mmCIF file of C-alpha atoms in Angstrom:
data_model
loop_
_atom_site.group_PDB
_atom_site.id
_atom_site.type_symbol
_atom_site.label_atom_id
_atom_site.label_comp_id
_atom_site.label_asym_id
_atom_site.label_seq_id
_atom_site.Cartn_x
_atom_site.Cartn_y
_atom_site.Cartn_z
ATOM 1 C CA UNK A 572 20.504 23.772 62.246
ATOM 2 C CA UNK A 573 21.951 23.216 65.682
ATOM 3 C CA UNK A 574 21.070 19.460 65.593
ATOM 4 C CA UNK A 575 22.551 19.169 61.829
ATOM 5 C CA UNK A 576 25.455 20.870 62.807
ATOM 6 C CA UNK A 577 26.181 18.546 65.518
ATOM 7 C CA UNK A 578 25.492 15.452 63.807
ATOM 8 C CA UNK A 579 27.749 16.461 60.826
ATOM 9 C CA UNK A 580 30.417 17.554 63.324
ATOM 10 C CA UNK A 581 29.855 14.056 64.951
ATOM 11 C CA UNK A 582 30.068 11.924 61.552
ATOM 12 C CA UNK A 583 33.313 13.720 60.468
ATOM 13 C CA UNK A 584 35.025 13.032 63.740
ATOM 14 C CA UNK A 585 33.699 9.341 63.720
ATOM 15 C CA UNK A 586 33.704 7.974 59.987
ATOM 16 C CA UNK A 587 35.905 10.852 58.513
ATOM 17 C CA UNK A 588 32.867 11.822 55.786
ATOM 18 C CA UNK A 589 29.016 12.641 56.526
ATOM 19 C CA UNK A 590 26.419 13.101 53.543
ATOM 20 C CA UNK A 591 23.478 15.202 52.880
ATOM 21 C CA UNK A 592 21.124 12.362 52.714
ATOM 22 C CA UNK A 593 22.397 10.847 56.023
ATOM 23 C CA UNK A 594 22.017 14.259 57.820
ATOM 24 C CA UNK A 595 18.507 14.867 56.666
ATOM 25 C CA UNK A 596 17.409 11.257 57.671
ATOM 26 C CA UNK A 597 18.983 11.624 61.075
ATOM 27 C CA UNK A 598 17.313 15.036 61.374
ATOM 28 C CA UNK A 599 13.819 14.004 60.472
ATOM 29 C CA UNK A 600 14.185 10.773 62.531
ATOM 30 C CA UNK A 601 14.879 12.310 65.729
ATOM 31 C CA UNK A 602 12.698 15.318 65.629
ATOM 32 C CA UNK A 603 9.846 13.600 64.209
ATOM 33 C CA UNK A 604 9.426 15.740 61.153
ATOM 34 C CA UNK A 605 8.383 15.671 57.500
ATOM 35 C CA UNK A 606 11.756 15.119 55.665
ATOM 36 C CA UNK A 607 10.590 18.305 53.365
ATOM 37 C CA UNK A 608 11.417 20.153 56.377
ATOM 38 C CA UNK A 609 14.776 19.350 56.743
ATOM 39 C CA UNK A 610 16.275 20.795 53.595
ATOM 40 C CA UNK A 611 16.848 23.946 54.794
ATOM 41 C CA UNK A 612 18.330 23.381 58.305
ATOM 42 C CA UNK A 613 20.741 20.897 56.922
ATOM 43 C CA UNK A 614 21.671 23.518 54.068
ATOM 44 C CA UNK A 615 22.254 26.105 56.511
ATOM 45 C CA UNK A 616 24.610 24.183 58.668
ATOM 46 C CA UNK A 617 26.667 23.060 55.734
ATOM 47 C CA UNK A 618 27.101 26.412 54.301
ATOM 48 C CA UNK A 619 27.810 27.539 58.038
ATOM 49 C CA UNK A 620 30.298 24.901 58.519
ATOM 50 C CA UNK A 621 32.030 25.314 55.096
ATOM 51 C CA UNK A 622 32.332 29.127 55.330
ATOM 52 C CA UNK A 623 34.055 28.603 58.931
ATOM 53 C CA UNK A 624 36.544 26.199 57.339
ATOM 54 C CA UNK A 625 35.007 22.967 59.200
ATOM 55 C CA UNK A 626 34.347 20.773 56.409
ATOM 56 C CA UNK A 627 34.807 20.819 52.275
ATOM 57 C CA UNK A 628 33.001 18.908 49.801
ATOM 58 C CA UNK A 629 34.450 16.132 47.602
ATOM 59 C CA UNK A 630 33.669 16.080 44.387
ATOM 60 C CA UNK A 631 34.631 12.605 43.615
ATOM 61 C CA UNK A 632 32.751 11.022 46.434
ATOM 62 C CA UNK A 633 29.887 14.035 46.823
ATOM 63 C CA UNK A 634 30.706 13.541 50.618
ATOM 64 C CA UNK A 635 31.808 16.287 53.232
ATOM 65 C CA UNK A 636 35.201 15.926 54.729
ATOM 66 C CA UNK A 637 37.378 17.714 56.981
ATOM 67 C CA UNK A 638 38.882 20.526 54.540
ATOM 68 C CA UNK A 639 42.580 19.977 53.602
ATOM 69 C CA UNK A 640 45.512 22.465 52.301
ATOM 70 C CA UNK A 641 44.653 21.512 48.905
ATOM 71 C CA UNK A 642 41.166 22.509 48.841
ATOM 72 C CA UNK A 643 39.846 25.953 47.461
ATOM 73 C CA UNK A 644 39.926 29.152 50.006
ATOM 74 C CA UNK A 645 37.183 31.782 50.076
ATOM 75 C CA UNK A 646 37.101 33.631 46.935
ATOM 76 C CA UNK A 647 35.633 37.119 46.650
ATOM 77 C CA UNK A 648 32.018 36.914 45.496
ATOM 78 C CA UNK A 649 32.253 38.954 42.308
ATOM 79 C CA UNK A 650 34.780 36.434 41.194
ATOM 80 C CA UNK A 651 32.367 34.104 41.396
ATOM 81 C CA UNK A 652 29.293 35.354 40.431
ATOM 82 C CA UNK A 653 31.517 36.203 37.183
ATOM 83 C CA UNK A 654 32.818 32.122 36.670
ATOM 84 C CA UNK A 655 28.806 31.278 37.473
ATOM 85 C CA UNK A 656 27.604 33.889 34.447
ATOM 86 C CA UNK A 657 30.591 32.255 32.243
ATOM 87 C CA UNK A 658 29.245 28.804 32.423
ATOM 88 C CA UNK A 659 26.332 29.938 30.001
ATOM 89 C CA UNK A 660 22.673 29.144 29.939
ATOM 90 C CA UNK A 661 22.106 25.176 31.224
ATOM 91 C CA UNK A 662 21.817 23.217 27.946
ATOM 92 C CA UNK A 663 19.560 19.939 27.150
ATOM 93 C CA UNK A 664 21.645 17.795 29.322
ATOM 94 C CA UNK A 665 21.237 19.790 32.443
ATOM 95 C CA UNK A 666 17.656 19.384 31.794
ATOM 96 C CA UNK A 667 17.134 23.193 31.074
ATOM 97 C CA UNK A 668 18.110 24.448 34.420
ATOM 98 C CA UNK A 669 21.057 24.102 36.824
ATOM 99 C CA UNK A 670 20.750 23.768 40.793
ATOM 100 C CA UNK A 671 23.362 25.690 42.849
ATOM 101 C CA UNK A 672 24.955 22.270 43.519
ATOM 102 C CA UNK A 673 25.357 21.397 39.977
ATOM 103 C CA UNK A 674 26.740 25.081 39.431
ATOM 104 C CA UNK A 675 29.651 23.783 42.236
ATOM 105 C CA UNK A 676 30.198 20.967 40.123
ATOM 106 C CA UNK A 677 30.093 22.632 36.766
ATOM 107 C CA UNK A 678 32.743 24.894 38.080
ATOM 108 C CA UNK A 679 35.012 22.013 38.745
ATOM 109 C CA UNK A 680 35.664 22.468 42.544
ATOM 110 C CA UNK A 681 37.322 25.660 41.706
ATOM 111 C CA UNK A 682 35.255 27.483 44.290
ATOM 112 C CA UNK A 683 34.075 26.473 47.691
ATOM 113 C CA UNK A 684 30.143 25.380 47.834
ATOM 114 C CA UNK A 685 29.424 28.060 50.049
ATOM 115 C CA UNK A 686 30.614 30.557 48.099
ATOM 116 C CA UNK A 687 29.055 29.479 44.753
ATOM 117 C CA UNK A 688 25.701 29.825 47.007
ATOM 118 C CA UNK A 689 26.209 33.270 48.461
ATOM 119 C CA UNK A 690 27.355 34.362 44.927
ATOM 120 C CA UNK A 691 24.374 33.483 43.390
ATOM 121 C CA UNK A 692 22.115 34.636 46.155
ATOM 122 C CA UNK A 693 23.608 37.733 47.278
ATOM 123 C CA UNK A 694 25.323 38.539 43.975
ATOM 124 C CA UNK A 695 23.039 37.065 41.089
ATOM 125 C CA UNK A 696 19.462 36.459 42.321
ATOM 126 C CA UNK A 697 17.399 39.116 41.165
ATOM 127 C CA UNK A 698 19.601 40.783 38.752
ATOM 128 C CA UNK A 699 22.235 39.364 36.511
ATOM 129 C CA UNK A 700 20.715 35.817 36.589
ATOM 130 C CA UNK A 701 17.497 37.129 35.328
ATOM 131 C CA UNK A 702 18.716 39.589 32.913
ATOM 132 C CA UNK A 703 20.970 36.939 31.613
ATOM 133 C CA UNK A 704 17.868 34.721 31.337
ATOM 134 C CA UNK A 705 15.902 37.297 29.537
ATOM 135 C CA UNK A 706 18.960 37.813 27.124
ATOM 136 C CA UNK A 707 18.829 33.975 26.288
ATOM 137 C CA UNK A 708 15.013 33.762 25.871
ATOM 138 C CA UNK A 709 15.026 36.730 23.496
ATOM 139 C CA UNK A 710 17.668 35.400 21.459
ATOM 140 C CA UNK A 711 15.977 32.298 21.214
ATOM 141 C CA UNK A 712 12.597 33.945 20.421
ATOM 142 C CA UNK A 713 14.283 36.132 17.521
ATOM 143 C CA UNK A 714 15.528 33.022 16.050
ATOM 144 C CA UNK A 715 12.549 31.241 16.003
ATOM 145 C CA UNK A 716 11.089 34.226 14.289
ATOM 146 C CA UNK A 717 13.543 34.543 11.965
ATOM 147 C CA UNK A 718 12.881 30.699 11.070
ATOM 148 C CA UNK A 719 8.978 31.464 10.286
ATOM 149 C CA UNK A 720 9.653 34.400 8.421
ATOM 150 C CA UNK A 721 12.249 32.241 6.437
ATOM 151 C CA UNK A 722 9.681 29.642 5.510
ATOM 152 C CA UNK A 723 7.076 32.108 5.059
ATOM 153 C CA UNK A 724 6.764 32.900 0.795
ATOM 154 C CA UNK A 725 5.435 36.492 1.513
ATOM 155 C CA UNK A 726 8.621 37.374 3.135
ATOM 156 C CA UNK A 727 10.696 39.945 1.213
ATOM 157 C CA UNK A 728 14.164 38.707 -0.577
ATOM 158 C CA UNK A 729 16.151 41.275 1.706
ATOM 159 C CA UNK A 730 14.777 39.799 4.978
ATOM 160 C CA UNK A 731 15.113 36.250 4.082
ATOM 161 C CA UNK A 732 18.838 36.757 3.368
ATOM 162 C CA UNK A 733 19.233 38.564 6.579
ATOM 163 C CA UNK A 734 17.228 35.874 8.621
ATOM 164 C CA UNK A 735 19.359 33.224 6.479
ATOM 165 C CA UNK A 736 22.477 34.874 7.780
ATOM 166 C CA UNK A 737 21.501 34.957 11.214
ATOM 167 C CA UNK A 738 20.563 31.183 11.434
ATOM 168 C CA UNK A 739 23.397 30.232 9.700
ATOM 169 C CA UNK A 740 25.502 32.181 12.125
ATOM 170 C CA UNK A 741 24.235 30.882 15.154
ATOM 171 C CA UNK A 742 24.201 27.168 14.026
ATOM 172 C CA UNK A 743 27.868 27.592 13.179
ATOM 173 C CA UNK A 744 28.562 29.165 16.852
ATOM 174 C CA UNK A 745 26.755 26.360 18.403
ATOM 175 C CA UNK A 746 28.397 23.983 16.574
ATOM 176 C CA UNK A 747 32.078 25.512 16.946
ATOM 177 C CA UNK A 748 31.167 25.394 20.852
ATOM 178 C CA UNK A 749 31.306 21.678 21.047
ATOM 179 C CA UNK A 750 34.345 21.049 19.243
ATOM 180 C CA UNK A 751 36.813 22.227 22.063
ATOM 181 C CA UNK A 752 39.041 24.107 19.777
ATOM 182 C CA UNK A 753 38.397 27.005 17.276
ATOM 183 C CA UNK A 754 38.688 26.290 13.296
ATOM 184 C CA UNK A 755 39.021 29.149 10.946
ATOM 185 C CA UNK A 756 35.822 30.870 10.396
ATOM 186 C CA UNK A 757 34.352 32.813 7.541
ATOM 187 C CA UNK A 758 37.568 31.559 5.153
ATOM 188 C CA UNK A 759 37.907 33.452 1.788
ATOM 189 C CA UNK A 760 38.354 31.268 -0.501
ATOM 190 C CA UNK A 761 38.880 33.763 -3.554
ATOM 191 C CA UNK A 762 36.838 36.128 -6.177
ATOM 192 C CA UNK A 763 35.607 34.563 -8.780
ATOM 193 C CA UNK A 764 32.987 36.637 -11.548
ATOM 194 C CA UNK A 765 33.222 39.284 -9.445
ATOM 195 C CA UNK A 766 31.862 37.444 -6.109
ATOM 196 C CA UNK A 767 33.510 37.056 -3.170
ATOM 197 C CA UNK A 768 33.423 33.071 -2.179
ATOM 198 C CA UNK A 769 33.703 32.515 1.573
ATOM 199 C CA UNK A 770 33.393 29.139 3.597
ATOM 200 C CA UNK A 771 31.551 29.353 6.855
ATOM 201 C CA UNK A 772 34.522 26.724 8.268
ATOM 202 C CA UNK A 773 37.738 25.972 7.478
ATOM 203 C CA UNK A 774 38.988 23.228 9.741
ATOM 204 C CA UNK A 775 42.801 22.657 9.240
ATOM 205 C CA UNK A 776 42.736 19.973 11.483
ATOM 206 C CA UNK A 777 40.419 18.035 9.689
ATOM 207 C CA UNK A 778 41.428 19.195 6.357
ATOM 208 C CA UNK A 779 37.872 20.042 5.991
ATOM 209 C CA UNK A 780 35.111 22.479 4.669
ATOM 210 C CA UNK A 781 32.120 23.023 6.212
ATOM 211 C CA UNK A 782 29.270 24.951 4.699
ATOM 212 C CA UNK A 783 25.963 25.695 7.208
ATOM 213 C CA UNK A 784 22.569 25.919 6.082
ATOM 214 C CA UNK A 785 19.647 27.801 7.636
ATOM 215 C CA UNK A 786 17.214 24.857 6.941
ATOM 216 C CA UNK A 787 17.308 21.227 6.716
ATOM 217 C CA UNK A 788 16.309 20.948 3.014
ATOM 218 C CA UNK A 789 19.401 23.307 2.208
ATOM 219 C CA UNK A 790 21.537 19.526 1.750
ATOM 220 C CA UNK A 791 21.412 19.450 -2.086
ATOM 221 C CA UNK A 792 21.893 23.418 -2.840
ATOM 222 C CA UNK A 793 25.175 23.158 -0.928
ATOM 223 C CA UNK A 794 26.918 20.023 -2.188
ATOM 224 C CA UNK A 795 27.888 21.832 -5.586
ATOM 225 C CA UNK A 796 28.882 24.603 -3.398
ATOM 226 C CA UNK A 797 31.360 23.089 -0.942
ATOM 227 C CA UNK A 798 32.824 20.889 -3.797
ATOM 228 C CA UNK A 799 33.227 24.065 -5.645
ATOM 229 C CA UNK A 800 35.345 25.214 -2.773
ATOM 230 C CA UNK A 801 37.334 22.552 -2.170
ATOM 231 C CA UNK A 802 38.214 22.452 -5.803
ATOM 232 C CA UNK A 803 39.516 26.122 -5.760
ATOM 233 C CA UNK A 804 41.325 26.153 -2.545
ATOM 234 C CA UNK A 805 43.445 22.936 -3.692
ATOM 235 C CA UNK A 806 43.883 24.740 -7.252
ATOM 236 C CA UNK A 807 45.030 27.453 -5.705
ATOM 237 C CA UNK A 808 47.405 26.027 -3.495
ATOM 238 C CA UNK A 809 48.557 23.552 -5.859
ATOM 239 C CA UNK A 810 48.263 20.899 -3.467
ATOM 240 C CA UNK A 811 45.684 19.339 -1.401
ATOM 241 C CA UNK A 812 44.455 21.402 1.457
ATOM 242 C CA UNK A 813 41.322 19.756 2.039
ATOM 243 C CA UNK A 814 39.771 16.214 1.462
ATOM 244 C CA UNK A 815 36.456 16.294 2.366
ATOM 245 C CA UNK A 816 33.823 18.835 2.204
ATOM 246 C CA UNK A 817 30.648 19.054 4.973
ATOM 247 C CA UNK A 818 27.469 20.120 4.918
ATOM 248 C CA UNK A 819 25.906 21.732 8.481
ATOM 249 C CA UNK A 820 22.499 21.885 8.850
ATOM 250 C CA UNK A 821 20.195 22.290 11.891
ATOM 251 C CA UNK A 822 18.262 19.518 11.898
ATOM 252 C CA UNK A 823 18.489 15.831 10.696
ATOM 253 C CA UNK A 824 17.684 15.572 7.060
ATOM 254 C CA UNK A 825 15.232 12.629 5.687
ATOM 255 C CA UNK A 826 16.930 9.297 5.130
ATOM 256 C CA UNK A 827 15.955 9.627 1.364
ATOM 257 C CA UNK A 828 18.126 12.770 1.225
ATOM 258 C CA UNK A 829 20.805 10.882 3.290
ATOM 259 C CA UNK A 830 20.687 7.899 1.075
ATOM 260 C CA UNK A 831 21.022 9.908 -2.294
ATOM 261 C CA UNK A 832 23.688 11.855 -1.154
ATOM 262 C CA UNK A 833 25.570 8.950 -0.333
ATOM 263 C CA UNK A 834 24.886 7.507 -3.612
ATOM 264 C CA UNK A 835 26.642 9.994 -5.482
ATOM 265 C CA UNK A 836 30.259 9.111 -4.178
ATOM 266 C CA UNK A 837 31.113 12.478 -3.430
ATOM 267 C CA UNK A 838 33.169 12.272 0.246
ATOM 268 C CA UNK A 839 30.384 14.440 1.598
ATOM 269 C CA UNK A 840 29.666 14.705 5.523
ATOM 270 C CA UNK A 841 26.528 15.819 6.635
ATOM 271 C CA UNK A 842 26.816 17.443 10.132
ATOM 272 C CA UNK A 843 23.151 18.059 12.092
ATOM 273 C CA UNK A 844 22.201 19.707 15.590
ATOM 274 C CA UNK A 845 20.430 17.730 17.898
ATOM 275 C CA UNK A 846 19.458 19.339 20.603
ATOM 276 C CA UNK A 847 22.766 20.583 22.209
ATOM 277 C CA UNK A 848 24.778 17.937 20.077
ATOM 278 C CA UNK A 849 25.762 17.486 16.493
ATOM 279 C CA UNK A 850 25.537 14.314 14.895
ATOM 280 C CA UNK A 851 28.461 13.803 12.206
ATOM 281 C CA UNK A 852 27.827 11.184 9.335
ATOM 282 C CA UNK A 853 30.579 10.485 7.164
ATOM 283 C CA UNK A 854 28.753 9.442 3.290
ATOM 284 C CA UNK A 855 30.873 7.359 1.548
#
């Protein structure tokens, strides 16, 4: 650790920057040790230097440099821990996991890497992170079970309806999280024939009504539903509030279904989940 600290200090004085890779390579070469053995001492040296204000991480270049007045200062670990948890569970784009350095980057440099490291080790490790992980995995398991029950013809009607609502609510929440803004949810269309009609999403920005379905084969049952919603909304307003309608699905429908829907010329959009992202297909 002392050799790593000295080398980083020398590089900062001579070149203005230092890197993780160069420091590890220098340590392995000068001490004649395996590269794997350099990870811990270099990490400890970097954490110590940043904690004392001797260096800072540059997010743009991913190098170490001298600290500047505009760099983040030491923050309360409880605050940093809350910010880490607020990032949510790592997505498919993250590879399903997030290292401490990736967490630091995901926080956009609002906190020092040293504080993120300490918060995760001293405040979250063995407690909140594990509890949060268990909560996420439990939720995933419950959704998978709901999907299995919904596909089972022996499931009761009441249970199937409950599972359907749960899966659709999760699908809507996942989709909304990718938009960058919040449209109107559970939009009340009106009361027709003693039944309250409610659309899952009314997106005023895009003048679009979206109806979610719990299964991929829910495309055609939803087409008449969303067009009825558009007609009733525009009729009640006596002007055009909705230009297009969309069906939101948990997976990609078959090409035959897409081609068939497109041939109907219904001004229909189909949105489906693809991992952590959503594909939005406009059918003409």
